[in-house]
CSV table of C-alpha atoms in Angstrom, one decimal:
chain,number,residue,atom,x,y,z
A,65,SER,CA,31.2,27.4,-14.6
A,66,GLY,CA,34.5,27.7,-12.8
A,67,LYS,CA,35.1,31.4,-13.7
A,68,THR,CA,33.5,33.2,-10.8
A,69,LYS,CA,32.3,32.5,-7.2
A,70,TYR,CA,28.9,34.1,-7.7
A,71,VAL,CA,29.3,35.7,-4.3
A,72,ASP,CA,26.0,37.2,-3.1
A,73,THR,CA,24.2,36.1,-6.3
A,74,TYR,CA,20.8,34.5,-6.3
A,75,PHE,CA,19.6,31.9,-8.9
A,76,LYS,CA,16.1,30.6,-9.1
A,77,VAL,CA,15.1,27.7,-11.4
A,78,GLU,CA,11.8,28.4,-13.2
A,79,ASN,CA,11.2,25.0,-14.8
A,80,ASP,CA,12.3,21.4,-14.7
A,81,LEU,CA,15.4,20.9,-16.8
A,82,ASP,CA,16.4,17.8,-18.9
A,83,MET,CA,20.1,17.8,-19.5
A,84,GLY,CA,19.8,15.0,-22.0
A,85,ASN,CA,22.7,13.0,-20.5
A,86,LYS,CA,25.1,15.3,-22.2
A,87,LEU,CA,28.4,15.9,-20.4
A,88,PHE,CA,28.1,18.9,-18.1
A,89,PRO,CA,30.9,20.4,-16.1
A,90,ALA,CA,30.4,20.7,-12.3
A,91,ILE,CA,29.8,24.2,-11.2
A,92,GLY,CA,32.7,25.7,-9.3
A,93,VAL,CA,35.3,23.0,-10.2
A,94,GLN,CA,38.3,24.9,-8.7
A,95,ARG,CA,38.2,25.2,-4.9
A,96,GLU,CA,39.4,28.8,-5.2
A,97,LEU,CA,36.4,29.5,-7.4
A,98,SER,CA,33.8,27.5,-5.5
A,99,PHE,CA,30.1,28.4,-5.8
A,100,ALA,CA,29.4,31.0,-3.1
A,101,GLY,CA,25.8,32.1,-4.0
A,102,HIS,CA,22.3,31.1,-3.4
A,103,PHE,CA,20.7,28.5,-5.7
A,104,ASN,CA,16.9,28.0,-5.3
A,105,GLY,CA,15.6,25.1,-7.3
A,106,ASN,CA,12.0,26.4,-6.7
A,107,SER,CA,10.9,22.7,-6.3
A,108,HIS,CA,12.1,21.8,-9.7
A,109,VAL,CA,14.2,18.8,-10.9
A,110,ILE,CA,17.3,18.7,-13.0
A,111,ARG,CA,17.1,15.3,-14.8
A,112,ASN,CA,19.6,13.3,-16.9
A,113,LEU,CA,22.6,15.2,-15.5
A,114,ASN,CA,25.9,13.7,-16.5
A,115,VAL,CA,29.0,15.0,-14.6
A,116,ASN,CA,32.4,13.4,-15.1
A,117,GLU,CA,35.3,15.1,-13.3
A,118,PRO,CA,38.2,12.6,-13.1
A,119,GLY,CA,40.4,13.3,-10.1
A,120,LYS,CA,38.3,16.2,-9.0
A,121,ARG,CA,35.3,17.1,-6.8
A,122,ALA,CA,32.1,16.3,-8.6
A,123,GLY,CA,28.4,16.9,-8.2
A,124,LEU,CA,26.0,19.4,-9.8
A,125,PHE,CA,28.3,21.7,-7.7
A,126,ALA,CA,32.0,20.7,-7.3
A,127,CYS,CA,32.4,22.8,-4.2
A,128,LEU,CA,30.0,25.0,-2.2
A,129,ARG,CA,32.0,27.4,-0.1
A,130,TYR,CA,31.2,30.8,1.2
A,131,ASP,CA,33.1,33.8,2.5
A,132,ARG,CA,31.6,35.2,5.7
A,133,ILE,CA,29.9,38.5,5.0
A,134,GLY,CA,28.4,39.7,8.2
A,135,ASP,CA,25.7,37.3,9.5
A,136,ARG,CA,24.7,36.2,6.0
A,137,THR,CA,25.0,32.6,5.0
A,138,LEU,CA,26.1,32.2,1.3
A,139,SER,CA,26.5,28.9,-0.5
A,140,VAL,CA,22.9,27.7,-0.2
A,141,VAL,CA,21.3,25.1,-2.4
A,142,GLU,CA,17.6,24.5,-1.7
A,143,ASN,CA,14.4,23.2,-3.0
A,144,LEU,CA,16.1,21.1,-5.7
A,145,GLY,CA,16.0,17.6,-7.1
A,146,VAL,CA,18.9,16.2,-9.1
A,147,GLU,CA,18.8,13.0,-11.1
A,148,GLY,CA,21.6,11.5,-13.1
A,149,VAL,CA,25.2,10.2,-13.1
A,150,ILE,CA,28.1,11.8,-11.2
A,151,SER,CA,31.7,10.6,-11.3
A,152,GLY,CA,35.0,11.9,-10.0
A,153,ASP,CA,37.2,11.7,-6.9
A,154,VAL,CA,35.2,13.4,-4.2
A,155,VAL,CA,31.7,12.8,-5.3
A,156,GLY,CA,28.2,13.8,-4.0
A,157,GLY,CA,24.9,13.9,-5.9
A,158,LEU,CA,24.5,17.6,-5.1
A,159,ALA,CA,28.1,18.7,-4.2
A,160,GLY,CA,31.5,17.1,-4.1
A,161,GLU,CA,32.4,19.3,-1.1
A,162,VAL,CA,30.5,21.7,1.2
A,163,THR,CA,32.4,24.1,3.3
A,164,TYR,CA,30.4,26.6,5.3
A,165,GLY,CA,27.2,25.9,3.2
A,166,ALA,CA,23.7,24.6,3.4
A,167,LEU,CA,21.7,22.0,1.5
A,168,ARG,CA,18.0,22.3,2.3
A,169,ASN,CA,15.0,20.4,1.0
A,170,CYS,CA,17.0,18.7,-1.8
A,171,TYR,CA,17.4,15.2,-3.2
A,172,PHE,CA,19.6,13.2,-5.4
A,173,LYS,CA,18.6,10.1,-7.3
A,174,GLY,CA,20.9,8.2,-9.6
A,175,THR,CA,24.4,6.7,-10.0
A,176,LEU,CA,27.6,7.8,-8.3
A,177,VAL,CA,31.2,6.7,-9.2
A,178,SER,CA,34.2,7.6,-7.0
A,179,THR,CA,37.9,7.1,-6.6
A,180,GLY,CA,38.0,8.7,-3.2
A,181,LEU,CA,35.0,9.9,-1.1
A,182,LEU,CA,31.4,9.2,-2.0
A,183,GLY,CA,28.2,10.5,-0.4
A,184,GLY,CA,24.7,10.4,-1.7
A,185,LEU,CA,24.4,14.2,-1.3
A,186,CYS,CA,27.9,15.4,-0.4
A,187,GLY,CA,31.3,13.7,-0.8
A,188,TYR,CA,33.1,15.8,1.9
A,189,CYS,CA,31.8,18.3,4.5
A,190,SER,CA,34.3,20.5,6.3
A,191,TYR,CA,34.0,23.0,9.2
A,192,PRO,CA,31.2,23.2,11.7
A,193,ASP,CA,28.7,25.5,9.9
A,194,VAL,CA,27.5,22.9,7.3
A,195,VAL,CA,23.7,22.4,7.2
A,196,ILE,CA,22.0,19.5,5.6
A,197,LEU,CA,18.3,19.7,6.4
A,198,ASP,CA,15.2,17.9,4.9
A,199,CYS,CA,17.2,16.1,2.2
A,200,TYR,CA,17.5,12.6,0.9
A,201,ALA,CA,19.5,10.5,-1.5
A,202,ILE,CA,18.4,7.4,-3.5
A,203,VAL,CA,21.6,6.0,-5.0
A,204,GLU,CA,20.6,3.3,-7.5
A,205,SER,CA,24.3,2.3,-7.9
A,206,ALA,CA,27.5,3.4,-6.2
A,207,THR,CA,30.8,2.3,-7.7
A,208,LEU,CA,34.0,2.6,-5.8
A,209,SER,CA,37.5,2.2,-7.2
A,210,GLN,CA,40.2,0.3,-5.3
A,211,SER,CA,41.6,3.6,-3.9
A,212,ALA,CA,38.2,4.7,-2.4
A,213,ILE,CA,38.4,5.8,1.2
A,214,SER,CA,35.0,6.4,2.5
A,215,VAL,CA,31.3,6.1,1.5
A,216,GLY,CA,28.2,7.3,3.2
A,217,GLY,CA,24.5,7.5,2.3
A,218,ILE,CA,24.4,11.2,2.8
A,219,ILE,CA,28.0,12.3,3.4
A,220,GLY,CA,31.2,10.5,2.4
A,221,ARG,CA,33.4,12.1,5.0
A,222,ILE,CA,33.1,14.9,7.6
A,223,TYR,CA,36.1,16.9,8.8
A,224,SER,CA,34.4,18.5,11.8
A,225,ILE,CA,31.4,16.9,13.6
A,226,GLY,CA,29.6,20.3,14.2
A,227,GLY,CA,26.9,21.6,12.0
A,228,ASN,CA,23.2,20.6,11.6
A,229,TYR,CA,22.4,17.4,9.9
A,230,SER,CA,18.7,16.6,10.4
A,231,ASN,CA,15.6,15.1,9.0
A,232,SER,CA,17.5,13.5,6.1
A,233,TYR,CA,17.8,9.9,4.9
A,234,ALA,CA,19.5,7.8,2.2
A,235,VAL,CA,19.2,4.5,0.4
A,236,ILE,CA,22.1,2.8,-1.5
A,237,ARG,CA,20.5,0.1,-3.6
A,238,GLN,CA,23.7,-1.4,-5.0
A,239,MET,CA,27.3,-0.9,-4.1
A,240,MET,CA,30.2,-2.2,-6.1
A,241,GLY,CA,33.8,-2.0,-4.7
A,242,VAL,CA,35.1,-1.5,-1.3
A,243,ALA,CA,35.9,1.5,0.9
A,244,GLU,CA,38.0,1.6,4.1
A,245,TYR,CA,35.1,3.4,5.9
A,246,LYS,CA,31.4,2.9,5.4
A,247,GLY,CA,28.3,4.3,7.0
A,248,GLY,CA,24.6,4.4,6.4
A,249,LEU,CA,24.5,8.2,6.7
A,250,ILE,CA,28.1,9.2,7.2
A,251,GLY,CA,31.2,7.2,6.0
A,252,SER,CA,33.8,8.7,8.3
């Protein structure tokens, strides 16, 4: 993770995965090396994921961001379930940040810990081409530090209102800490 953008690369999960609660680095930790491929979970679940990226973007993917290549949309994550504990600054169950990307038919269930932005699926969405479709988040526990800015059930913060966010929902069962902005689906 973190060494390539995986531009125009397709990944398909063949089985459920149990990460055994072992520390796992978020994929694409550096913004310049964000994940820019296609990840098809093939209706499988990644369980017991433990990502801890202090002061950074955190999720299974730290940052989904694609380069425009013709009319193709890269940076797609679809048909995937993620269960576990994610902690960092800009935190989402699936992705810390999504820039020109898509989350389709995915879910997150577990615990999130943030010092900045927290969203059940995505901590921060920027630019109008983001798609979140047929997804959900069940956050058993959300913990916010004193410096937390924004928390939302699906998205912590959106930079640009455009995009397609539909047929998705979130539940936050327990929230500890305070954020300046809060929203059931989108924090700010």
